[in-house]
Every structure is written in C-alpha cells, then in structure tokens.
mmCIF file of C-alpha atoms (C1' of nucleotides) in Angstrom:
data_model
loop_
_atom_site.group_PDB
_atom_site.id
_atom_site.type_symbol
_atom_site.label_atom_id
_atom_site.label_comp_id
_atom_site.label_asym_id
_atom_site.label_seq_id
_atom_site.Cartn_x
_atom_site.Cartn_y
_atom_site.Cartn_z
ATOM 1 C CA MET P 25 -249.020 -42.655 -28.941
ATOM 2 C CA MET P 26 -252.230 -40.955 -27.170
ATOM 3 C CA ILE P 27 -251.526 -38.083 -25.029
ATOM 4 C CA GLU P 28 -255.467 -36.788 -25.342
ATOM 5 C CA PRO P 29 -256.738 -34.172 -23.687
ATOM 6 C CA ASN P 30 -256.092 -31.485 -26.046
ATOM 7 C CA GLN P 31 -253.820 -30.366 -29.271
ATOM 8 C CA PRO P 32 -250.526 -29.579 -29.250
ATOM 9 C CA LEU P 33 -248.984 -25.661 -27.900
ATOM 10 C CA PRO P 34 -246.859 -22.906 -28.310
ATOM 11 C CA ARG P 35 -246.106 -22.808 -24.314
ATOM 12 C CA THR P 36 -246.674 -23.109 -21.269
ATOM 13 C CA ASN P 37 -243.865 -22.164 -18.995
ATOM 14 C CA SER P 38 -244.410 -19.421 -17.123
ATOM 15 C CA GLY P 39 -244.753 -18.854 -13.402
ATOM 16 C CA SER P 40 -247.481 -21.496 -12.343
ATOM 17 C CA ASP P 41 -246.543 -23.920 -10.153
ATOM 18 C CA LEU P 42 -246.928 -28.030 -12.343
ATOM 19 C CA LYS P 43 -250.425 -28.711 -10.570
ATOM 20 C CA THR P 44 -251.758 -26.218 -12.663
ATOM 21 C CA VAL P 45 -249.743 -25.967 -15.473
ATOM 22 C CA LEU P 46 -250.577 -30.018 -15.072
ATOM 23 C CA ASN P 47 -254.521 -29.599 -14.953
ATOM 24 C CA LYS P 48 -255.017 -26.802 -17.360
ATOM 25 C CA GLU P 49 -254.545 -29.066 -20.057
ATOM 26 C CA GLY P 50 -256.215 -31.633 -18.143
ATOM 27 C CA PHE P 51 -253.731 -34.070 -17.175
ATOM 28 C CA ARG P 52 -252.955 -34.305 -13.507
ATOM 29 C CA LEU P 53 -250.935 -34.399 -11.161
ATOM 30 C CA THR P 54 -249.332 -38.138 -10.121
ATOM 31 C CA SER P 55 -247.018 -38.191 -7.824
ATOM 32 C CA GLN P 56 -244.475 -40.473 -10.333
ATOM 33 C CA ARG P 57 -244.346 -36.926 -12.314
ATOM 34 C CA GLN P 58 -243.528 -34.813 -9.366
ATOM 35 C CA LYS P 59 -240.833 -36.909 -8.757
ATOM 36 C CA ILE P 60 -240.124 -37.215 -12.612
ATOM 37 C CA LEU P 61 -239.534 -32.652 -12.920
ATOM 38 C CA GLU P 62 -237.859 -33.258 -9.123
ATOM 39 C CA LEU P 63 -234.965 -35.202 -11.167
ATOM 40 C CA PHE P 64 -234.834 -33.238 -13.878
ATOM 41 C CA ARG P 65 -234.774 -30.261 -11.508
ATOM 42 C CA ASP P 66 -231.708 -31.474 -9.124
ATOM 43 C CA ILE P 67 -228.882 -31.992 -11.829
ATOM 44 C CA ALA P 68 -227.682 -29.447 -13.728
ATOM 45 C CA LEU P 69 -230.043 -26.382 -16.215
ATOM 46 C CA ASP P 70 -228.069 -28.684 -18.849
ATOM 47 C CA HIS P 71 -227.878 -32.290 -18.434
ATOM 48 C CA HIS P 72 -230.363 -34.210 -20.525
ATOM 49 C CA LEU P 73 -231.712 -38.316 -19.287
ATOM 50 C CA SER P 74 -232.890 -40.921 -21.308
ATOM 51 C CA ALA P 75 -236.308 -42.386 -20.087
ATOM 52 C CA GLU P 76 -234.093 -44.757 -19.551
ATOM 53 C CA GLU P 77 -231.869 -43.481 -17.154
ATOM 54 C CA ILE P 78 -234.354 -41.642 -15.653
ATOM 55 C CA HIS P 79 -236.293 -45.059 -14.633
ATOM 56 C CA HIS P 80 -232.569 -46.103 -13.542
ATOM 57 C CA GLN P 81 -232.134 -43.078 -10.943
ATOM 58 C CA LEU P 82 -235.175 -42.277 -9.701
ATOM 59 C CA VAL P 83 -235.163 -46.654 -8.991
ATOM 60 C CA ALA P 84 -231.841 -46.348 -7.545
ATOM 61 C CA GLN P 85 -233.676 -43.565 -4.828
ATOM 62 C CA GLY P 86 -235.685 -46.619 -3.837
ATOM 63 C CA GLU P 87 -239.044 -44.959 -5.524
ATOM 64 C CA LYS P 88 -241.305 -46.961 -7.188
ATOM 65 C CA ILE P 89 -242.453 -46.032 -10.685
ATOM 66 C CA SER P 90 -242.511 -48.428 -14.013
ATOM 67 C CA ILE P 91 -240.482 -47.606 -17.220
ATOM 68 C CA SER P 92 -244.335 -47.093 -19.181
ATOM 69 C CA THR P 93 -245.183 -43.804 -16.250
ATOM 70 C CA ILE P 94 -241.795 -42.701 -17.713
ATOM 71 C CA TYR P 95 -242.024 -42.525 -21.110
ATOM 72 C CA ARG P 96 -245.998 -41.674 -20.653
ATOM 73 C CA ALA P 97 -244.651 -38.263 -17.941
ATOM 74 C CA LEU P 98 -241.748 -37.398 -20.633
ATOM 75 C CA HIS P 99 -244.471 -36.733 -23.879
ATOM 76 C CA VAL P 100 -247.264 -35.446 -21.109
ATOM 77 C CA MET P 101 -243.734 -32.532 -20.514
ATOM 78 C CA VAL P 102 -242.644 -31.959 -24.034
ATOM 79 C CA ARG P 103 -246.190 -31.100 -25.086
ATOM 80 C CA LEU P 104 -246.633 -28.894 -22.070
ATOM 81 C CA GLY P 105 -243.151 -27.723 -22.790
ATOM 82 C CA LEU P 106 -241.547 -27.860 -19.374
ATOM 83 C CA LEU P 107 -238.974 -30.542 -21.138
ATOM 84 C CA GLN P 108 -237.100 -30.619 -24.479
ATOM 85 C CA GLU P 109 -236.696 -33.685 -26.994
ATOM 86 C CA LEU P 110 -233.314 -33.757 -27.823
ATOM 87 C CA GLU P 111 -231.739 -35.835 -30.606
ATOM 88 C CA LEU P 112 -228.447 -36.793 -29.684
ATOM 89 C CA ALA P 113 -227.473 -40.126 -32.676
ATOM 90 C CA GLU P 114 -227.849 -42.976 -30.987
ATOM 91 C CA ASP P 115 -231.031 -44.729 -31.371
ATOM 92 C CA ARG P 116 -232.517 -43.551 -27.831
ATOM 93 C CA LYS P 117 -234.697 -39.833 -27.251
ATOM 94 C CA TYR P 118 -233.074 -37.395 -23.939
ATOM 95 C CA TYR P 119 -234.487 -34.757 -22.391
ATOM 96 C CA GLU P 120 -233.693 -32.122 -20.941
ATOM 97 C CA LEU P 121 -235.531 -29.340 -18.495
ATOM 98 C CA SER P 122 -236.763 -26.409 -20.754
ATOM 99 C CA THR P 123 -235.366 -23.189 -19.788
ATOM 100 C CA PRO P 124 -235.250 -19.669 -21.513
ATOM 101 C CA PHE P 125 -231.687 -20.174 -21.367
ATOM 102 C CA THR P 126 -231.809 -24.162 -23.063
ATOM 103 C CA SER P 127 -233.428 -22.806 -26.194
ATOM 104 C CA HIS P 128 -229.816 -20.825 -26.645
ATOM 105 C CA HIS P 129 -227.747 -24.146 -26.059
ATOM 106 C CA HIS P 130 -226.930 -26.707 -28.358
ATOM 107 C CA HIS P 131 -225.198 -30.281 -28.723
ATOM 108 C CA LEU P 132 -221.878 -31.221 -30.207
ATOM 109 C CA VAL P 133 -221.485 -35.493 -30.603
ATOM 110 C CA CYS P 134 -218.355 -37.459 -30.555
ATOM 111 C CA VAL P 135 -220.108 -40.285 -32.914
ATOM 112 C CA GLN P 136 -217.222 -42.351 -31.807
ATOM 113 C CA CYS P 137 -217.052 -42.735 -27.651
ATOM 114 C CA GLY P 138 -220.711 -40.501 -27.874
ATOM 115 C CA ALA P 139 -219.670 -37.588 -25.488
ATOM 116 C CA VAL P 140 -222.026 -34.279 -25.332
ATOM 117 C CA GLN P 141 -220.938 -31.048 -25.242
ATOM 118 C CA GLU P 142 -223.429 -28.655 -25.277
ATOM 119 C CA PHE P 143 -222.436 -24.336 -26.736
ATOM 120 C CA GLU P 144 -224.506 -21.357 -26.331
ATOM 121 C CA GLU P 145 -225.399 -19.729 -29.465
ATOM 122 C CA VAL P 146 -227.735 -16.847 -29.464
ATOM 123 C CA SER P 147 -227.650 -16.061 -32.784
ATOM 124 C CA ILE P 148 -229.572 -20.176 -33.594
ATOM 125 C CA SER P 149 -232.479 -19.118 -32.104
ATOM 126 C CA ASP P 150 -232.129 -15.719 -33.729
ATOM 127 C CA VAL P 151 -232.719 -17.836 -37.053
ATOM 128 C CA GLY P 152 -235.426 -19.845 -36.060
ATOM 129 C CA VAL P 153 -237.854 -17.721 -34.199
ATOM 130 C CA GLY P 154 -237.130 -15.354 -37.597
ATOM 131 C CA GLU P 155 -237.441 -19.046 -40.306
ATOM 132 C CA THR P 156 -240.784 -19.940 -38.485
ATOM 133 C CA GLN P 157 -242.301 -15.697 -38.603
ATOM 134 C CA THR P 158 -241.907 -15.673 -41.936
ATOM 135 C CA ARG P 159 -243.490 -18.484 -42.343
ATOM 136 C CA GLY P 160 -246.166 -18.663 -39.859
ATOM 137 C CA PHE P 161 -246.058 -21.739 -37.687
ATOM 138 C CA VAL P 162 -245.847 -21.739 -34.675
ATOM 139 C CA LEU P 163 -242.561 -22.988 -32.681
ATOM 140 C CA LEU P 164 -242.315 -25.980 -30.198
ATOM 141 C CA ASN P 165 -238.990 -26.449 -30.808
ATOM 142 C CA SER P 166 -235.660 -26.669 -32.660
ATOM 143 C CA GLN P 167 -232.170 -27.540 -32.023
ATOM 144 C CA PHE P 168 -229.105 -26.713 -33.338
ATOM 145 C CA THR P 169 -227.056 -30.618 -33.601
ATOM 146 C CA ILE P 170 -223.455 -30.754 -34.688
ATOM 147 C CA TYR P 171 -221.617 -34.292 -34.888
ATOM 148 C CA GLY P 172 -217.857 -35.047 -34.982
ATOM 149 C CA VAL P 173 -214.959 -36.930 -33.178
ATOM 150 C CA CYS P 174 -213.268 -35.524 -30.289
ATOM 151 C CA PRO P 175 -209.636 -34.747 -29.802
ATOM 152 C CA LEU P 176 -209.276 -37.737 -27.779
ATOM 153 C CA CYS P 177 -210.793 -40.245 -30.182
ATOM 154 C CA GLN P 178 -208.521 -38.707 -33.297
ATOM 155 C CA SER P 179 -206.224 -39.694 -31.785
ATOM 156 C CA ARG P 180 -207.259 -43.093 -30.544
ATOM 157 C CA LEU P 181 -208.036 -43.602 -34.249
ATOM 158 C CA ARG P 182 -204.647 -42.818 -35.122
ATOM 159 C CA SER P 183 -203.342 -44.807 -32.611
ATOM 160 C CA MET L 29 -224.021 -52.457 -37.376
ATOM 161 C CA MET L 30 -220.865 -52.728 -39.043
ATOM 162 C CA ILE L 31 -219.553 -51.350 -41.536
ATOM 163 C CA GLU L 32 -215.857 -52.142 -40.968
ATOM 164 C CA PRO L 33 -213.549 -52.007 -43.667
ATOM 165 C CA ASN L 34 -211.657 -48.659 -41.779
ATOM 166 C CA GLN L 35 -212.405 -45.615 -39.255
ATOM 167 C CA PRO L 36 -215.223 -42.671 -40.128
ATOM 168 C CA LEU L 37 -213.746 -40.225 -42.010
ATOM 169 C CA PRO L 38 -214.120 -36.303 -42.131
ATOM 170 C CA ARG L 39 -215.957 -36.555 -46.148
ATOM 171 C CA THR L 40 -214.922 -38.206 -48.855
ATOM 172 C CA ASN L 41 -217.669 -36.212 -51.832
ATOM 173 C CA SER L 42 -214.647 -35.121 -53.598
ATOM 174 C CA GLY L 43 -214.233 -35.900 -57.668
ATOM 175 C CA SER L 44 -214.615 -39.328 -58.651
ATOM 176 C CA ASP L 45 -216.856 -41.945 -59.574
ATOM 177 C CA LEU L 46 -219.041 -43.719 -57.032
ATOM 178 C CA LYS L 47 -216.924 -47.168 -57.706
ATOM 179 C CA THR L 48 -213.317 -45.804 -57.078
ATOM 180 C CA VAL L 49 -214.797 -43.341 -53.810
ATOM 181 C CA LEU L 50 -216.646 -47.485 -52.477
ATOM 182 C CA ASN L 51 -213.304 -49.002 -53.352
ATOM 183 C CA LYS L 52 -211.029 -46.061 -52.237
ATOM 184 C CA GLU L 53 -212.408 -47.476 -48.466
ATOM 185 C CA GLY L 54 -212.318 -51.158 -48.791
ATOM 186 C CA PHE L 55 -216.001 -51.717 -50.032
ATOM 187 C CA ARG L 56 -217.177 -52.988 -53.567
ATOM 188 C CA LEU L 57 -219.479 -51.440 -55.916
ATOM 189 C CA THR L 58 -222.592 -53.253 -57.152
ATOM 190 C CA SER L 59 -225.436 -52.681 -58.887
ATOM 191 C CA GLN L 60 -227.793 -52.623 -55.475
ATOM 192 C CA ARG L 61 -225.922 -49.526 -53.742
ATOM 193 C CA GLN L 62 -226.061 -47.703 -57.612
ATOM 194 C CA LYS L 63 -229.313 -48.189 -57.947
ATOM 195 C CA ILE L 64 -230.111 -46.582 -54.762
ATOM 196 C CA LEU L 65 -227.558 -43.391 -55.483
ATOM 197 C CA GLU L 66 -229.852 -42.731 -58.812
ATOM 198 C CA LEU L 67 -232.775 -42.946 -56.732
ATOM 199 C CA PHE L 68 -231.439 -40.293 -55.102
ATOM 200 C CA ARG L 69 -230.016 -38.268 -57.948
ATOM 201 C CA ASP L 70 -233.114 -38.800 -59.930
ATOM 202 C CA ILE L 71 -234.995 -36.322 -57.619
ATOM 203 C CA ALA L 72 -235.105 -32.917 -55.601
ATOM 204 C CA LEU L 73 -231.568 -32.219 -54.589
ATOM 205 C CA ASP L 74 -233.418 -31.438 -50.788
ATOM 206 C CA HIS L 75 -235.331 -34.742 -51.061
ATOM 207 C CA HIS L 76 -234.817 -36.147 -48.071
ATOM 208 C CA LEU L 77 -236.705 -39.866 -47.931
ATOM 209 C CA SER L 78 -236.494 -42.860 -46.160
ATOM 210 C CA ALA L 79 -234.972 -46.994 -45.721
ATOM 211 C CA GLU L 80 -238.601 -48.192 -46.521
ATOM 212 C CA GLU L 81 -239.624 -44.807 -48.523
ATOM 213 C CA ILE L 82 -236.117 -45.739 -51.389
ATOM 214 C CA HIS L 83 -236.780 -49.398 -50.553
ATOM 215 C CA HIS L 84 -240.751 -48.966 -51.317
ATOM 216 C CA GLN L 85 -239.755 -47.170 -55.167
ATOM 217 C CA LEU L 86 -237.130 -49.687 -56.046
ATOM 218 C CA VAL L 87 -239.820 -51.992 -55.947
ATOM 219 C CA ALA L 88 -242.033 -50.781 -57.680
ATOM 220 C CA GLN L 89 -239.748 -50.026 -60.607
ATOM 221 C CA GLY L 90 -238.859 -53.522 -60.942
ATOM 222 C CA GLU L 91 -235.521 -54.107 -58.637
ATOM 223 C CA LYS L 92 -235.276 -56.685 -57.396
ATOM 224 C CA ILE L 93 -233.560 -55.931 -53.225
ATOM 225 C CA SER L 94 -234.246 -56.771 -50.304
ATOM 226 C CA ILE L 95 -234.397 -53.770 -47.085
ATOM 227 C CA SER L 96 -231.508 -54.621 -45.485
ATOM 228 C CA THR L 97 -230.238 -53.863 -48.288
ATOM 229 C CA ILE L 98 -231.220 -51.270 -48.120
ATOM 230 C CA TYR L 99 -229.869 -50.199 -45.205
ATOM 231 C CA ARG L 100 -226.429 -51.628 -45.652
ATOM 232 C CA ALA L 101 -225.845 -48.867 -47.866
ATOM 233 C CA LEU L 102 -227.723 -46.144 -46.353
ATOM 234 C CA HIS L 103 -224.588 -46.959 -44.262
ATOM 235 C CA VAL L 104 -221.957 -46.640 -46.063
ATOM 236 C CA MET L 105 -223.231 -43.774 -48.079
ATOM 237 C CA VAL L 106 -223.351 -41.691 -45.106
ATOM 238 C CA ARG L 107 -219.955 -43.294 -43.879
ATOM 239 C CA LEU L 108 -217.577 -42.122 -47.113
ATOM 240 C CA GLY L 109 -219.948 -38.460 -47.383
ATOM 241 C CA LEU L 110 -222.455 -39.351 -50.167
ATOM 242 C CA LEU L 111 -225.482 -38.835 -47.883
ATOM 243 C CA GLN L 112 -226.838 -37.017 -45.523
ATOM 244 C CA GLU L 113 -228.451 -38.764 -41.912
ATOM 245 C CA LEU L 114 -231.812 -36.744 -41.000
ATOM 246 C CA GLU L 115 -233.173 -36.695 -37.338
ATOM 247 C CA LEU L 116 -236.770 -35.272 -38.147
ATOM 248 C CA ALA L 117 -238.465 -35.865 -35.302
ATOM 249 C CA GLU L 118 -240.529 -39.561 -35.865
ATOM 250 C CA ASP L 119 -239.257 -42.268 -35.547
ATOM 251 C CA ARG L 120 -236.868 -43.178 -38.604
ATOM 252 C CA LYS L 121 -234.391 -42.291 -40.084
ATOM 253 C CA TYR L 122 -234.529 -39.577 -43.425
ATOM 254 C CA TYR L 123 -231.442 -39.740 -45.727
ATOM 255 C CA GLU L 124 -230.389 -36.984 -48.890
ATOM 256 C CA LEU L 125 -227.727 -36.526 -51.002
ATOM 257 C CA SER L 126 -224.537 -34.643 -49.334
ATOM 258 C CA THR L 127 -223.759 -31.353 -51.854
ATOM 259 C CA PRO L 128 -221.866 -28.966 -51.102
ATOM 260 C CA PHE L 129 -225.262 -27.638 -50.486
ATOM 261 C CA THR L 130 -227.061 -29.439 -48.627
ATOM 262 C CA SER L 131 -224.956 -28.086 -45.866
ATOM 263 C CA HIS L 132 -226.312 -25.170 -45.660
ATOM 264 C CA HIS L 133 -230.000 -26.453 -45.640
ATOM 265 C CA HIS L 134 -231.541 -26.270 -43.203
ATOM 266 C CA HIS L 135 -235.121 -28.097 -41.956
ATOM 267 C CA LEU L 136 -239.060 -27.000 -40.531
ATOM 268 C CA VAL L 137 -241.296 -30.061 -39.716
ATOM 269 C CA CYS L 138 -244.771 -29.436 -38.607
ATOM 270 C CA VAL L 139 -245.017 -32.238 -36.013
ATOM 271 C CA GLN L 140 -249.096 -32.033 -36.841
ATOM 272 C CA CYS L 141 -248.680 -33.399 -39.895
ATOM 273 C CA GLY L 142 -245.434 -34.580 -40.345
ATOM 274 C CA ALA L 143 -244.650 -31.543 -43.315
ATOM 275 C CA VAL L 144 -240.684 -30.978 -43.255
ATOM 276 C CA GLN L 145 -239.453 -27.334 -45.498
ATOM 277 C CA GLU L 146 -236.075 -26.739 -46.180
ATOM 278 C CA PHE L 147 -234.634 -23.841 -45.697
ATOM 279 C CA GLU L 148 -230.680 -22.407 -46.260
ATOM 280 C CA GLU L 149 -228.915 -20.451 -43.926
ATOM 281 C CA VAL L 150 -224.556 -19.925 -44.344
ATOM 282 C CA SER L 151 -224.573 -18.485 -41.278
ATOM 283 C CA ILE L 152 -226.023 -21.715 -39.361
ATOM 284 C CA SER L 153 -223.225 -24.202 -40.675
ATOM 285 C CA ASP L 154 -220.898 -21.678 -39.683
ATOM 286 C CA VAL L 155 -220.743 -21.998 -36.474
ATOM 287 C CA GLY L 156 -221.315 -25.261 -36.785
ATOM 288 C CA VAL L 157 -218.044 -25.427 -38.150
ATOM 289 C CA GLY L 158 -215.876 -22.639 -35.066
ATOM 290 C CA GLU L 159 -217.678 -24.148 -32.782
ATOM 291 C CA THR L 160 -215.757 -27.535 -34.220
ATOM 292 C CA GLN L 161 -212.259 -25.647 -34.556
ATOM 293 C CA THR L 162 -212.048 -24.578 -31.337
ATOM 294 C CA ARG L 163 -213.241 -27.357 -29.903
ATOM 295 C CA GLY L 164 -210.715 -29.978 -31.835
ATOM 296 C CA PHE L 165 -213.156 -31.853 -33.404
ATOM 297 C CA VAL L 166 -213.424 -33.311 -37.045
ATOM 298 C CA LEU L 167 -217.092 -32.419 -38.477
ATOM 299 C CA LEU L 168 -219.344 -34.576 -39.605
ATOM 300 C CA ASN L 169 -222.707 -32.664 -40.764
ATOM 301 C CA SER L 170 -224.389 -30.823 -38.886
ATOM 302 C CA GLN L 171 -228.423 -30.021 -37.966
ATOM 303 C CA PHE L 172 -230.696 -27.629 -37.820
ATOM 304 C CA THR L 173 -234.571 -28.573 -37.328
ATOM 305 C CA ILE L 174 -237.518 -26.375 -35.652
ATOM 306 C CA TYR L 175 -239.626 -28.011 -34.885
ATOM 307 C CA GLY L 176 -243.799 -26.094 -34.382
ATOM 308 C CA VAL L 177 -247.113 -26.140 -36.304
ATOM 309 C CA CYS L 178 -247.691 -25.225 -39.658
ATOM 310 C CA PRO L 179 -250.000 -23.030 -40.780
ATOM 311 C CA LEU L 180 -252.317 -25.466 -42.187
ATOM 312 C CA CYS L 181 -252.889 -26.911 -38.204
ATOM 313 C CA GLN L 182 -252.791 -23.930 -36.766
ATOM 314 C CA SER L 183 -256.508 -23.172 -38.640
ATOM 315 C CA ARG L 184 -256.926 -26.618 -38.241
ATOM 316 C CA LEU L 185 -257.280 -27.679 -35.022
ATOM 317 C CA ARG L 186 -258.617 -23.430 -34.134
ATOM 318 C CA SER L 187 -262.220 -25.527 -36.361
ATOM 319 C "C1'" DT T 21 -266.613 -34.408 2.579
ATOM 320 C "C1'" DG T 22 -267.987 -38.592 -0.163
ATOM 321 C "C1'" DA T 23 -269.428 -40.102 -4.676
ATOM 322 C "C1'" DT T 24 -268.594 -40.249 -9.399
ATOM 323 C "C1'" DT T 25 -266.251 -39.611 -13.237
ATOM 324 C "C1'" DT T 26 -262.468 -40.129 -16.265
ATOM 325 C "C1'" DA T 27 -256.800 -39.461 -16.274
ATOM 326 C "C1'" DT T 28 -253.327 -42.775 -14.131
ATOM 327 C "C1'" DT T 29 -250.311 -46.612 -12.510
ATOM 328 C "C1'" DG T 30 -247.602 -50.451 -13.923
ATOM 329 C "C1'" DA T 31 -246.676 -55.736 -15.557
ATOM 330 C "C1'" DA T 32 -247.013 -57.733 -19.700
ATOM 331 C "C1'" DA T 33 -247.481 -57.849 -24.437
ATOM 332 C "C1'" DA T 34 -247.139 -55.687 -29.124
ATOM 333 C "C1'" DT T 35 -245.049 -52.791 -32.571
ATOM 334 C "C1'" DC T 36 -242.268 -51.891 -35.269
ATOM 335 C "C1'" DA T 37 -237.504 -49.002 -37.626
ATOM 336 C "C1'" DT T 38 -232.912 -51.034 -37.020
ATOM 337 C "C1'" DT T 39 -229.368 -55.307 -36.651
ATOM 338 C "C1'" DA T 40 -227.264 -58.995 -36.567
ATOM 339 C "C1'" DT T 41 -227.177 -63.657 -38.470
ATOM 340 C "C1'" DC T 42 -226.209 -67.195 -41.923
ATOM 341 C "C1'" DA T 43 -225.473 -69.238 -46.817
ATOM 342 C "C1'" DC T 44 -224.532 -68.148 -51.032
ATOM 343 C "C1'" DT T 45 -223.509 -64.986 -54.907
ATOM 344 C "C1'" DA T 46 -220.403 -61.230 -57.074
ATOM 345 C "C1'" DT T 47 -216.400 -58.505 -57.009
ATOM 346 C "C1'" DC T 48 -211.420 -56.887 -57.425
ATOM 347 C "C1'" DA T 49 -207.015 -56.989 -56.563
ATOM 348 C "C1'" DG T 50 -203.450 -60.032 -57.904
ATOM 349 C "C1'" DC G 16 -208.865 -66.556 -64.170
ATOM 350 C "C1'" DT G 17 -208.913 -67.203 -59.452
ATOM 351 C "C1'" DG G 18 -209.086 -66.633 -54.710
ATOM 352 C "C1'" DA G 19 -210.194 -63.853 -50.337
ATOM 353 C "C1'" DT G 20 -213.638 -61.295 -48.936
ATOM 354 C "C1'" DA G 21 -217.189 -58.427 -49.276
ATOM 355 C "C1'" DG G 22 -222.180 -58.005 -50.272
ATOM 356 C "C1'" DT G 23 -227.250 -59.433 -50.816
ATOM 357 C "C1'" DG G 24 -231.440 -61.639 -49.718
ATOM 358 C "C1'" DA G 25 -234.539 -64.010 -45.912
ATOM 359 C "C1'" DT G 26 -235.030 -63.974 -42.265
ATOM 360 C "C1'" DA G 27 -234.141 -64.352 -36.664
ATOM 361 C "C1'" DA G 28 -233.420 -60.669 -33.539
ATOM 362 C "C1'" DT G 29 -233.421 -56.975 -30.525
ATOM 363 C "C1'" DG G 30 -234.038 -52.655 -28.168
ATOM 364 C "C1'" DA G 31 -236.547 -48.646 -27.572
ATOM 365 C "C1'" DT G 32 -240.956 -46.904 -27.070
ATOM 366 C "C1'" DT G 33 -246.774 -47.783 -27.418
ATOM 367 C "C1'" DT G 34 -250.409 -50.289 -26.271
ATOM 368 C "C1'" DT G 35 -253.441 -53.087 -23.722
ATOM 369 C "C1'" DC G 36 -255.795 -53.092 -19.429
ATOM 370 C "C1'" DA G 37 -257.626 -54.260 -14.571
ATOM 371 C "C1'" DA G 38 -256.511 -51.755 -10.724
ATOM 372 C "C1'" DT G 39 -256.018 -46.928 -8.643
ATOM 373 C "C1'" DA G 40 -256.329 -42.369 -7.229
ATOM 374 C "C1'" DA G 41 -257.037 -36.963 -9.575
ATOM 375 C "C1'" DA G 42 -260.924 -33.522 -9.666
ATOM 376 C "C1'" DT G 43 -265.442 -32.440 -10.305
ATOM 377 C "C1'" DC G 44 -269.503 -31.570 -8.507
ATOM 378 C "C1'" DA G 45 -273.389 -32.156 -5.930
#
DNA sequence: TGATTTATTGAAAATCATTATCACTATCAG
DNA sequence: CTGATAGTGATAATGATTTTCAATAAATCA
C-alpha cells in the first residue's frame, strides 16, 4: 500500500473526465488506467472482476500490462470513488464500477459453487446513510452480502 | 481447507452443549476447541477477534496451542454455526460468537484507524431472509458493512 | 516547446494470512 | 478397553497482494 498523493475523500465521481479526476488528486492519466476503466465500461454495469481477471482480459485483448499495475490502479480508482471493492467471500477481492446505481445493489453468494446474484434494495443503502450521519462518519462505501447455498447446490448435495 | 465430516448446514446452534454439537457432525471435542469458545464467551458478545488475536490471547493466558489449530477450529465452528466470519476490510478475517442477536448487528468501519462500531438493524436481516427465500437459497449468514471515516480521523486529516 | 520533477510502470522479490503435510496423540463408538 | 480415525503441532507450501528499484512517461513551468 502507498497511494500517497493525498488523503481519502468521500467520493469524486461527478461530471468530469478521467484525466481531470486523476490530476485533481495528484495522480496521472496513463494508458493502463484508461484500459482498465474501459474494460469495466465494456462489461455489464453490475459485473465484478478480480485483479487477476482484469489482467487476463487485458492481456487476452493484446494489451501489455503488469499485474502490479492492475493492483495499483485498482487502489487509486477505489480511492477516487470510481470503483467499489467487494468482499465476495473467497480469498480475493472483486471490483465493480461505482455508479449511483451500484450503491443500491447487493450480493447473494453461494458458498458452494461461488455463484453470485445481484439484487437491488434501496432501503439498505438508506440505513448506511442514516447510520453514518448520526455517528458523524463520512460514508465511503457500504455492502450487504448474503452467504447461502443455491438451489442447484442443495440438490447436488442431497443426491 | 478440509473440514470433511459432512456438508454445510444451515445452522446448528440450538440448545445442546459443545460436545453434542460437534459429535453430531462427526467432529470431536478437544480442549483446544473448548478454550477458543471460552475465550469468545469471556469477551463482549459483539466483540470480534482474528485468528492471530485469539492465538495471542490464549498463549498469553498460558495455553499451549498452535496457530494451525486455531484456524482449523474456526472453520469448524463457522461450519457449525457457532461463530460468524466477518470481512472487516483489511486483509484478515474476524470472528465473533453467533447468537440470535449477532445476526441483527452490523458493522461500521473507519478505513483510516480501523475502529469498528456495531449497530443493530433488524430490517437488514429481514431483507436477507426474504431475498434468500424468493431465490430458493438456504441462508447461512449475511453481513452489512459500512466503510467510512470516523469523526476523529476527519479532524486529524484536516489539521 | 523543452527541461525538470516526480508519478508510474514492469519484473521480480518480499509479505503475510491462511492451508496443507506428516508423524504423533487423543477422542469416541462399540 | 481398543481400534478407527479426527485432531494437534511444527513447519513447509500457497497464493493473493505489496514493495522494491531502475527505467519511463505525464505534468508543470520557464
């Protein structure tokens, strides 16, 4: 970890391009960072990727980029509020585009097969907003994750 | 990972002692497992500990127990529904006693200093129950975690 | 525009929490 | 009480994430 240029900040996602957002915080626009963000913009809004997966995808499409760079870029983008970091069980972290919508979408994970389903629930985000306000916190992110066993795995286990 | 004896199960926390609960699933009662659970019962109900912290505490109070054993015991206890596994940011996992109450308590984490505050919110657990039911999942666990910056760190950053 | 400053990159080594291995011990069912 | 086998401890192995360091490339400014 390093991410020096500055201190954390509540959210910096409003109308401005990547370069502006980065420079504002002392970061620089690089082709690698553009590629990573483009990748996220090419897939479904609510789709999540791990560092490894991002690396695979980019290499597959001919880009020359190091896994270290992926990790560094992910940190920066989370810090800038461009991406959200997800703890979908397992051992690795996942990332998804941070839009006004994603803050209302949550995850249901099957601990057997690892399948992840998304679902919307505004009331949950509301709780997060309220809770941080009453305690004087600056809200950065919140996530509601449910762990369970999906129907398929249930029958698979019974057999 | 191994935890062989059986397949996952929804929750096994009802009225019976540790030995019974363990044996029912083919696990054995050992002094190490007792010590770990006692430790959790000695601290506040909503307090969470990492594997490392548990090991420290036990060694400090004179027990001779290996860190490997801690990890193995934690897996077993999560599997039996005795403990809940928490993803409180950072890189390590935390565990806390699983009571009828803890399922309604959630976490607010300061990403600066790492301080964690608990809060109750039944409506959130309800969403989890509803969501799993409509999708046919067996609910194992759910957690709502909010990440932000606490008041102290905010002023600390401003200065 | 060109020079200067310094963030960024890539590759490889280093971390560090968690897991697996293996020989030995202890629990539990019969 | 005894055999079958789960559990333990010590240590090696894993694997995701970080750090290091020399080389490169944005941003800034003259």
